[in-house]
Short mmCIF file of C-alpha atoms in Angstrom, two decimals:
data_model
loop_
_atom_site.label_atom_id
_atom_site.label_comp_id
_atom_site.label_asym_id
_atom_site.label_seq_id
_atom_site.Cartn_x
_atom_site.Cartn_y
_atom_site.Cartn_z
CA MET A 111 216.30 210.59 186.23
CA SER A 112 213.71 212.59 188.17
CA GLY A 113 212.57 211.26 191.54
CA SER A 114 209.05 210.56 190.32
CA GLU A 115 210.33 208.71 187.24
CA ASP A 116 212.53 206.52 189.43
CA ALA A 117 209.53 205.81 191.67
CA MET A 118 207.37 204.96 188.62
CA LEU A 119 209.96 202.48 187.30
CA ARG A 120 210.31 200.83 190.74
CA ARG A 121 206.54 200.56 191.11
CA ALA A 122 206.31 198.94 187.67
CA LEU A 123 209.09 196.52 188.65
CA ALA A 124 206.93 195.39 191.60
CA GLU A 125 204.34 194.12 189.08
CA ILE A 126 206.81 191.54 187.74
CA ARG A 127 206.58 188.03 189.27
CA PRO A 128 209.36 185.39 189.16
CA TRP A 129 209.33 182.77 186.38
CA THR A 130 207.03 184.78 184.15
CA VAL A 131 207.16 186.08 180.58
CA VAL A 132 207.15 189.87 180.36
CA ASN A 133 207.10 192.22 177.36
CA LEU A 134 208.32 195.77 177.97
CA GLY A 135 207.17 198.40 175.47
CA ILE A 136 209.47 200.93 173.82
CA GLY A 137 210.43 204.01 175.88
CA LEU A 138 209.92 204.26 179.66
CA PRO A 139 208.73 200.61 179.99
CA THR A 140 212.01 199.35 178.46
CA ARG A 141 213.87 200.99 181.36
CA VAL A 142 212.04 198.83 183.91
CA GLY A 143 214.27 196.04 182.63
CA ASP A 144 217.37 197.98 183.71
CA LEU A 145 216.22 197.60 187.33
CA LEU A 146 215.90 193.81 187.12
CA PRO A 147 218.78 192.01 188.90
CA ALA A 148 220.93 190.06 186.41
CA ASP A 149 219.96 186.75 188.05
CA ALA A 150 216.24 187.50 188.31
CA PRO A 151 214.23 184.56 186.90
CA VAL A 152 212.21 186.73 184.52
CA TRP A 153 212.01 186.10 180.76
CA LEU A 154 211.79 189.38 178.87
CA GLN A 155 210.11 188.89 175.51
CA SER A 156 210.94 191.01 172.47
CA GLU A 157 208.42 190.75 169.64
CA ASN A 158 211.11 190.47 166.96
CA GLY A 159 211.94 187.03 168.33
CA ILE A 160 213.59 186.81 171.76
CA LEU A 161 212.43 185.20 174.99
CA GLY A 162 215.04 185.97 177.64
CA MET A 163 216.69 189.29 176.80
CA GLY A 164 219.79 190.15 178.81
CA PRO A 165 221.42 193.54 179.41
CA PHE A 166 222.95 195.71 176.71
CA PRO A 167 226.19 194.19 175.37
CA LEU A 168 229.66 195.12 176.57
CA ASP A 169 231.42 197.56 174.25
CA GLY A 170 232.79 195.54 171.34
CA GLU A 171 230.48 192.55 171.85
CA GLU A 172 227.46 194.00 170.04
CA ASP A 173 225.89 191.90 167.28
CA ALA A 174 223.98 193.64 164.45
CA GLN A 175 221.70 190.60 164.26
CA LEU A 176 220.83 190.51 167.96
CA ILE A 177 218.50 193.43 168.57
CA ASN A 178 215.28 194.20 170.45
CA ALA A 179 212.05 195.55 168.97
CA GLY A 180 213.40 199.10 169.42
CA LYS A 181 216.34 198.05 167.19
CA GLN A 182 218.79 198.44 170.08
CA THR A 183 221.67 195.98 170.47
CA VAL A 184 220.94 193.51 173.28
CA THR A 185 222.20 190.19 174.69
CA LEU A 186 220.62 186.87 175.62
CA ARG A 187 220.34 185.64 179.22
CA GLU A 188 220.97 182.01 180.16
CA GLY A 189 217.89 180.01 179.23
CA ALA A 190 216.94 182.36 176.40
CA SER A 191 215.46 181.30 173.07
CA THR A 192 215.21 182.99 169.68
CA PHE A 193 212.52 182.38 167.07
CA ASP A 194 210.68 183.92 164.13
CA SER A 195 207.93 186.55 164.20
CA ALA A 196 205.07 184.08 163.61
CA LEU A 197 205.99 182.15 166.76
CA SER A 198 206.64 185.40 168.63
CA PHE A 199 203.14 186.68 167.89
CA ALA A 200 201.61 183.28 168.64
CA MET A 201 203.21 183.79 172.06
CA ILE A 202 201.75 187.31 172.31
CA ARG A 203 198.32 186.84 170.74
CA GLY A 204 197.84 183.38 172.23
CA GLY A 205 198.02 184.63 175.81
CA HIS A 206 201.45 183.20 176.65
CA VAL A 207 202.89 186.55 177.72
CA ASP A 208 202.02 186.99 181.41
CA LEU A 209 202.51 190.74 181.54
CA ALA A 210 202.97 193.57 179.06
CA ILE A 211 204.10 196.95 180.39
CA LEU A 212 203.26 199.52 177.73
CA GLY A 213 203.43 203.26 177.23
CA ALA A 214 200.31 205.28 176.47
CA LEU A 215 199.08 208.47 174.91
CA GLN A 216 195.65 208.03 176.51
CA VAL A 217 193.98 205.41 178.76
CA ALA A 218 190.26 205.33 179.55
CA SER A 219 188.50 204.20 182.71
CA ASN A 220 186.96 201.34 180.69
CA GLY A 221 190.45 200.03 179.88
CA ASP A 222 190.63 201.40 176.33
CA LEU A 223 194.21 202.17 175.24
CA ALA A 224 195.50 204.65 172.65
CA ASN A 225 199.26 204.49 172.17
CA TRP A 226 200.10 204.39 168.47
CA SER A 227 198.95 207.55 166.73
CA VAL A 228 198.34 211.25 167.44
CA PRO A 229 195.72 212.75 165.11
CA GLY A 230 197.39 215.24 162.78
CA GLY A 231 200.83 214.09 163.93
CA ARG A 232 203.42 212.15 162.01
CA VAL A 233 202.36 208.61 161.11
CA MET A 234 204.50 206.28 163.25
CA GLY A 235 202.80 202.94 162.71
CA ILE A 236 201.29 200.12 164.69
CA GLY A 237 204.16 197.66 165.14
CA GLY A 238 203.31 195.11 167.82
CA ALA A 239 201.17 197.48 169.92
CA MET A 240 197.72 196.17 168.95
CA ASP A 241 198.70 192.51 169.31
CA LEU A 242 200.36 193.08 172.69
CA ALA A 243 197.42 195.05 174.08
CA ALA A 244 194.88 192.52 172.77
CA GLY A 245 196.85 189.38 173.61
CA ALA A 246 198.90 189.71 176.81
CA LYS A 247 197.34 188.14 179.91
CA ARG A 248 197.81 191.33 181.89
CA VAL A 249 198.42 194.83 180.50
CA VAL A 250 199.94 197.50 182.75
CA VAL A 251 200.38 201.00 181.38
CA LEU A 252 203.35 203.03 182.58
CA THR A 253 203.06 206.70 181.70
CA ARG A 254 203.17 210.27 182.96
CA HIS A 255 199.73 211.22 184.31
CA VAL A 256 199.58 214.43 182.28
CA ALA A 257 200.77 214.98 178.69
CA LYS A 258 203.30 217.66 177.74
CA ASP A 259 200.45 219.92 176.55
CA GLY A 260 198.88 219.79 180.04
CA SER A 261 196.01 217.45 179.13
CA SER A 262 195.31 214.39 181.28
CA LYS A 263 196.19 211.02 179.79
CA LEU A 264 193.66 209.27 182.08
CA LEU A 265 190.22 209.93 180.65
CA GLY A 266 186.58 208.82 180.55
CA GLY A 267 187.15 207.83 176.92
CA VAL A 268 190.08 207.96 174.51
CA THR A 269 189.92 210.52 171.69
CA TYR A 270 193.09 209.37 169.88
CA PRO A 271 193.04 206.35 167.53
CA LEU A 272 192.35 203.19 169.55
CA THR A 273 195.00 200.49 170.04
CA ALA A 274 192.75 197.98 171.82
CA ALA A 275 189.40 198.18 173.63
CA GLY A 276 189.13 197.29 177.31
CA ALA A 277 192.68 195.97 177.39
CA VAL A 278 194.31 197.79 180.31
CA HIS A 279 194.28 196.27 183.82
CA ARG A 280 196.39 198.86 185.66
CA VAL A 281 197.90 202.32 185.11
CA ILE A 282 201.08 203.42 186.91
CA THR A 283 201.78 207.17 186.74
CA ASP A 284 203.83 209.76 188.60
CA LEU A 285 200.70 210.39 190.75
CA GLY A 286 199.99 206.80 191.75
CA VAL A 287 198.48 203.49 190.68
CA PHE A 288 194.99 203.41 189.19
CA ASP A 289 192.90 200.48 187.93
CA PRO A 290 190.28 201.06 185.21
CA ILE A 291 186.95 199.73 186.55
CA GLY A 292 184.42 200.99 183.99
CA ALA A 293 183.00 204.47 184.51
CA ALA A 294 185.85 205.36 186.87
CA PHE A 295 189.41 204.53 187.95
CA ARG A 296 189.96 202.93 191.34
CA CYS A 297 192.88 204.44 193.25
CA VAL A 298 195.14 201.56 194.31
CA GLU A 299 197.81 203.79 195.84
CA LEU A 300 199.03 207.38 195.65
CA ALA A 301 202.62 208.46 195.00
CA SER A 302 204.48 210.04 197.89
CA GLY A 303 203.15 213.55 198.61
CA VAL A 304 200.14 213.25 196.27
CA THR A 305 196.60 213.64 197.64
CA LEU A 306 193.50 211.99 196.16
CA ASP A 307 192.09 215.45 195.41
CA ALA A 308 195.25 216.39 193.51
CA ALA A 309 195.04 213.17 191.47
CA ARG A 310 191.35 213.84 190.76
CA GLU A 311 192.13 217.36 189.52
CA GLN A 312 194.51 215.93 186.93
CA THR A 313 192.29 213.08 185.75
CA GLY A 314 189.58 213.25 183.10
CA ALA A 315 187.44 210.57 184.77
CA PRO A 316 186.15 209.96 188.31
CA ILE A 317 188.55 208.27 190.74
CA HIS A 318 187.12 206.02 193.45
CA PRO A 319 189.22 205.62 196.58
CA MET B 267 229.43 170.08 146.42
CA SER B 268 226.20 169.43 144.52
CA ARG B 269 224.84 172.59 143.00
CA GLY B 270 221.16 172.03 143.82
CA LYS B 271 219.27 175.32 144.25
CA ARG B 272 222.40 177.45 144.37
CA VAL B 273 222.58 180.31 141.88
CA ASP B 274 225.81 182.03 140.82
CA ASP B 275 224.86 185.68 141.01
CA VAL B 276 222.23 188.18 142.08
CA ALA B 277 220.81 188.52 138.55
CA SER B 278 220.09 184.76 138.41
CA ALA B 279 218.62 184.89 141.92
CA LEU B 280 216.11 187.52 140.76
CA GLU B 281 215.29 186.03 137.35
CA GLY B 282 211.57 186.33 136.62
CA LEU B 283 211.02 189.36 138.86
CA GLU B 284 208.60 191.44 136.82
CA ASP B 285 207.01 194.89 137.00
CA GLY B 286 204.09 194.93 139.44
CA ALA B 287 205.41 192.01 141.50
CA VAL B 288 204.59 191.60 145.19
CA VAL B 289 207.95 191.29 146.95
CA GLY B 290 208.46 190.43 150.61
CA VAL B 291 211.81 191.33 152.17
CA SER B 292 212.80 190.05 155.61
CA GLY B 293 214.61 192.07 158.26
CA PHE B 294 213.80 194.27 161.25
CA GLY B 295 214.70 197.82 160.25
CA LEU B 296 218.24 197.56 158.90
CA SER B 297 218.99 194.42 160.92
CA SER B 298 219.22 191.11 159.06
CA ASN B 299 218.65 192.57 155.60
CA PRO B 300 219.33 190.54 152.42
CA GLU B 301 221.58 193.37 151.30
CA ALA B 302 222.82 191.96 147.97
CA LEU B 303 219.30 191.07 146.84
CA ILE B 304 217.96 194.50 147.86
CA ALA B 305 220.66 196.18 145.76
CA GLY B 306 220.07 193.67 142.96
CA VAL B 307 216.40 194.60 142.56
CA LEU B 308 217.46 198.18 141.76
CA ASP B 309 219.78 196.84 139.05
CA ALA B 310 217.14 194.42 137.73
CA GLY B 311 214.95 197.39 136.74
CA ALA B 312 211.58 196.05 137.95
CA ARG B 313 209.07 198.81 138.77
CA ASP B 314 205.61 199.37 140.29
CA LEU B 315 206.47 196.87 143.01
CA THR B 316 204.36 196.12 146.05
CA LEU B 317 206.87 195.98 148.90
CA VAL B 318 205.95 193.83 151.89
CA SER B 319 208.33 194.65 154.75
CA ASN B 320 208.11 195.46 158.45
CA ASN B 321 209.76 198.90 158.08
CA ALA B 322 210.60 199.43 154.38
CA GLY B 323 214.10 200.62 155.25
CA ALA B 324 215.56 203.23 157.62
CA MET B 325 218.12 206.05 157.65
CA GLY B 326 217.93 206.26 153.85
CA LEU B 327 219.42 202.77 153.63
CA GLY B 328 218.23 199.27 152.77
CA LEU B 329 214.73 199.25 151.29
CA ALA B 330 214.58 203.05 151.55
CA THR B 331 216.74 203.01 148.38
CA TRP B 332 213.79 201.43 146.53
CA LEU B 333 211.57 204.32 147.65
CA GLN B 334 214.24 206.85 146.58
CA ALA B 335 214.45 205.18 143.15
CA GLY B 336 210.67 205.33 142.72
CA ILE B 337 210.25 201.63 141.93
CA VAL B 338 207.64 201.03 144.66
CA ALA B 339 203.93 201.71 144.08
CA ARG B 340 202.60 200.26 147.30
CA VAL B 341 203.99 199.37 150.73
CA ILE B 342 202.47 196.90 153.19
CA CYS B 343 204.28 197.37 156.52
CA THR B 344 203.73 197.59 160.28
CA TYR B 345 205.81 200.59 161.27
CA VAL B 346 206.89 203.83 159.58
CA GLY B 347 208.69 205.51 162.49
CA SER B 348 211.71 207.53 161.50
CA ASN B 349 211.90 206.16 157.93
CA HIS B 350 212.08 209.61 156.29
CA ASP B 351 211.75 208.26 152.76
CA LEU B 352 208.52 206.47 153.68
CA GLN B 353 207.26 209.54 155.59
CA ARG B 354 207.90 211.62 152.47
CA ALA B 355 206.20 209.09 150.20
CA LEU B 356 203.21 209.08 152.57
CA SER B 357 202.90 212.88 152.66
CA THR B 358 203.22 213.31 148.89
CA GLY B 359 200.98 210.32 148.16
CA SER B 360 203.54 208.90 145.71
CA VAL B 361 203.23 205.50 147.38
CA SER B 362 200.14 203.95 148.95
CA VAL B 363 200.80 202.51 152.38
CA GLU B 364 198.82 199.81 154.19
CA LEU B 365 199.68 199.69 157.92
CA VAL B 366 199.11 196.26 159.47
CA PRO B 367 199.53 195.14 163.10
CA GLN B 368 202.76 193.13 163.22
CA GLY B 369 201.16 189.90 164.43
CA THR B 370 198.50 190.10 161.72
CA PHE B 371 201.19 190.96 159.15
CA VAL B 372 203.23 187.83 159.83
CA GLU B 373 200.17 185.59 160.25
CA ARG B 374 198.80 186.72 156.85
CA LEU B 375 202.12 185.65 155.32
CA ARG B 376 202.20 182.37 157.25
CA ALA B 377 198.59 181.66 156.23
CA ALA B 378 199.42 182.24 152.56
CA GLY B 379 202.19 179.66 152.83
CA ALA B 380 200.14 177.22 154.88
CA GLY B 381 197.14 177.03 152.54
CA ILE B 382 194.83 179.07 154.79
CA PRO B 383 193.05 181.71 152.66
CA ALA B 384 191.83 183.80 155.60
CA PHE B 385 191.54 183.74 159.39
CA TYR B 386 189.90 185.54 162.32
CA THR B 387 191.96 187.46 164.88
CA PRO B 388 191.00 189.62 167.87
CA THR B 389 193.83 192.07 167.11
CA GLY B 390 192.61 195.41 165.77
CA VAL B 391 188.90 195.11 166.61
CA GLY B 392 187.39 198.59 167.04
CA THR B 393 190.48 200.29 165.52
CA VAL B 394 191.23 201.82 162.11
CA VAL B 395 192.55 198.40 161.10
CA ALA B 396 188.99 197.03 161.26
CA GLU B 397 187.60 199.44 158.65
CA GLY B 398 185.85 197.54 155.87
CA LYS B 399 186.51 194.13 157.43
CA GLU B 400 184.05 191.50 158.59
CA VAL B 401 183.71 191.35 162.40
CA ARG B 402 182.47 188.11 163.89
CA THR B 403 182.11 187.02 167.51
CA ILE B 404 183.77 183.65 168.05
CA ALA B 405 183.81 181.98 171.47
CA GLY B 406 182.52 185.23 172.94
CA ARG B 407 185.22 187.44 171.49
CA ALA B 408 184.91 189.88 168.57
CA CYS B 409 187.39 189.07 165.79
CA LEU B 410 188.39 190.50 162.41
CA LEU B 411 188.54 188.52 159.19
CA GLU B 412 192.03 188.91 157.75
CA HIS B 413 193.15 187.54 154.38
CA ALA B 414 196.31 185.66 153.48
CA LEU B 415 199.10 187.70 151.87
CA PRO B 416 200.77 185.70 149.08
CA LEU B 417 204.03 186.93 147.57
CA ASP B 418 205.58 186.59 144.13
CA PHE B 419 209.11 186.82 145.53
CA ALA B 420 210.53 186.56 149.06
CA LEU B 421 214.05 187.89 149.60
CA VAL B 422 215.30 186.61 152.93
CA ARG B 423 218.56 186.74 154.85
CA VAL B 424 219.76 183.47 156.41
CA HIS B 425 222.84 182.41 158.32
CA ARG B 426 223.49 178.99 156.80
CA ALA B 427 221.96 177.11 153.88
CA ASP B 428 222.58 173.78 152.15
CA PRO B 429 222.05 173.06 148.41
CA PHE B 430 218.47 171.87 149.03
CA GLY B 431 217.64 175.19 150.72
CA ASN B 432 217.49 173.93 154.29
CA VAL B 433 218.14 177.00 156.41
CA ARG B 434 219.40 177.98 159.82
CA PHE B 435 219.12 181.49 161.26
CA TRP B 436 221.34 183.45 163.65
CA ARG B 437 219.93 185.18 166.77
CA THR B 438 217.13 187.62 165.77
CA GLN B 439 217.77 187.14 162.07
CA ALA B 440 214.72 184.94 161.41
CA ASN B 441 211.99 187.53 162.07
CA PHE B 442 209.73 187.50 158.96
CA ALA B 443 211.93 185.25 156.78
CA PRO B 444 210.22 181.87 157.38
CA ALA B 445 206.69 183.23 156.87
CA MET B 446 207.74 185.19 153.77
CA ALA B 447 209.55 182.22 152.26
CA MET B 448 206.45 180.09 152.84
CA ALA B 449 204.20 182.73 151.26
CA ALA B 450 206.27 183.19 148.09
CA ARG B 451 206.18 181.59 144.67
CA VAL B 452 209.97 182.14 144.55
CA ALA B 453 211.85 182.40 147.85
CA VAL B 454 215.51 183.41 147.57
CA ALA B 455 217.76 182.80 150.57
CA GLU B 456 220.76 185.13 150.84
CA ALA B 457 223.06 182.92 152.90
CA GLU B 458 226.16 184.01 154.82
CA GLN B 459 227.42 180.43 154.75
CA ILE B 460 226.84 177.50 152.41
CA VAL B 461 227.27 173.98 153.79
CA PRO B 462 226.93 170.60 152.03
CA LEU B 463 223.86 168.39 152.47
CA GLY B 464 224.03 167.14 156.04
CA GLY B 465 225.94 170.24 157.13
CA ILE B 466 222.92 171.28 159.16
CA ASP B 467 221.71 168.48 161.42
CA ALA B 468 218.07 167.55 160.71
CA ASP B 469 217.05 168.69 164.20
CA ASP B 470 218.69 172.08 163.66
CA VAL B 471 216.96 173.07 160.40
CA HIS B 472 214.85 176.17 161.13
CA LEU B 473 213.22 176.35 157.68
CA PRO B 474 213.03 173.18 155.56
CA GLY B 475 214.15 173.39 151.93
CA ALA B 476 210.61 172.84 150.62
CA PHE B 477 210.05 176.56 151.24
CA VAL B 478 213.19 177.81 149.49
CA GLN B 479 213.63 177.87 145.68
CA ARG B 480 217.01 179.60 145.27
CA VAL B 481 220.13 179.97 147.41
CA LEU B 482 222.65 182.78 146.91
CA HIS B 483 225.94 182.82 148.81
CA VAL B 484 226.79 186.31 150.14
CA PRO B 485 229.55 186.03 152.76
CA THR B 486 229.82 189.69 153.84
CA HIS B 487 227.29 192.35 154.76
CA ALA B 488 227.38 195.98 155.89
CA ASP B 489 225.02 195.19 158.83
CA VAL B 490 224.36 198.78 159.88
CA ILE B 491 223.22 199.05 163.52
CA GLU B 492 220.42 201.59 164.04
CA HIS B 493 220.79 201.95 167.81
CA ARG B 494 224.12 200.75 169.11
CA ILE B 495 223.72 200.57 172.90
CA VAL B 496 226.65 199.15 174.89
CA ARG B 497 227.90 198.97 178.46
CA PRO B 498 231.40 200.31 179.10
CA ARG B 499 234.03 197.68 179.88
#
């Protein structure tokens, strides 16, 4: 794990409050859960029908019919519940998930999120992304600031297919923490060793201090 | 034990499945698949099916075998991902694919079973999912009109069933099974265990027998794990 990735995961962990319901998206967001202490009173939701996911199972204790939305074998914590997809999405769409930490391809300063499809790329599908972005009480995006091709993921407007409009409350990147406020991002904090000018250079929208 | 809705074999469980049928199959990827019923549809010879499934198979297994056999004309799903058979069908245009947000997907099924012909949801507003759909602002929020998704057949995996079709699920096995069973004209439960009436306490029934038409006992399954992640002992 690179230093900045570790710092990103720890910063995302700080967004999680006790006795809340949290959905962690596939990829980097899932790994925030690895940092949660085993006895932390946090109920991780998985959209295939779990509230209260525990750690990965011990070798030999895996159950093919106990998986997360990424189809990985998981366990249940004490106080967990399992249920069907209709109830799971009632939880998500109905605003009963306190926080969703999601990955992103692009995020705009007006809170628009694109995280399900790259134009011209392979069709991956929507899954629970649109419901989570539209329905969670608070949506935090956890992503690298700049894509592998060098383009900024934080923009004045998304150009990739939209997941949900105006959905994102906060963006945590390797450069810092930025809140979408309309025509610009507001810089909440900068990562260690990063200047505001450096963050601005790598962002496709204005950043207010 | 009273026979009730129990059927003896896969062929009887699928009786009446015709060409062009709309078939919902529960499961999340390869997890919790009604494996005997999936294999049975290939043997039954029905074609031009509309397959309603979250993933339509994976790793060339499960429902991917229907795509390989060319018996599917249309797929309604939420996620394609690394399903190579579905990717191939998409790129060659041999199968038409409708991608639906997962919450809308399951609610359309639930609505079909609950007597609700259509509903409004905020999910998908302003996205490709909204194309061609009515948008209406309700209580200050823009919403899409989505229609119920009725099924001819639902093939669902369950943990335990009684002869009336009362059902109990195991862990994350339920997923789309209750909504699909509700939405279907004929819901077939592929049960790992059969118990007599009263074998599931009334308070522990996850899906009441009113939503299940046939029960097939299948005690063993391959249960392939897509991503086996474990901690060392």
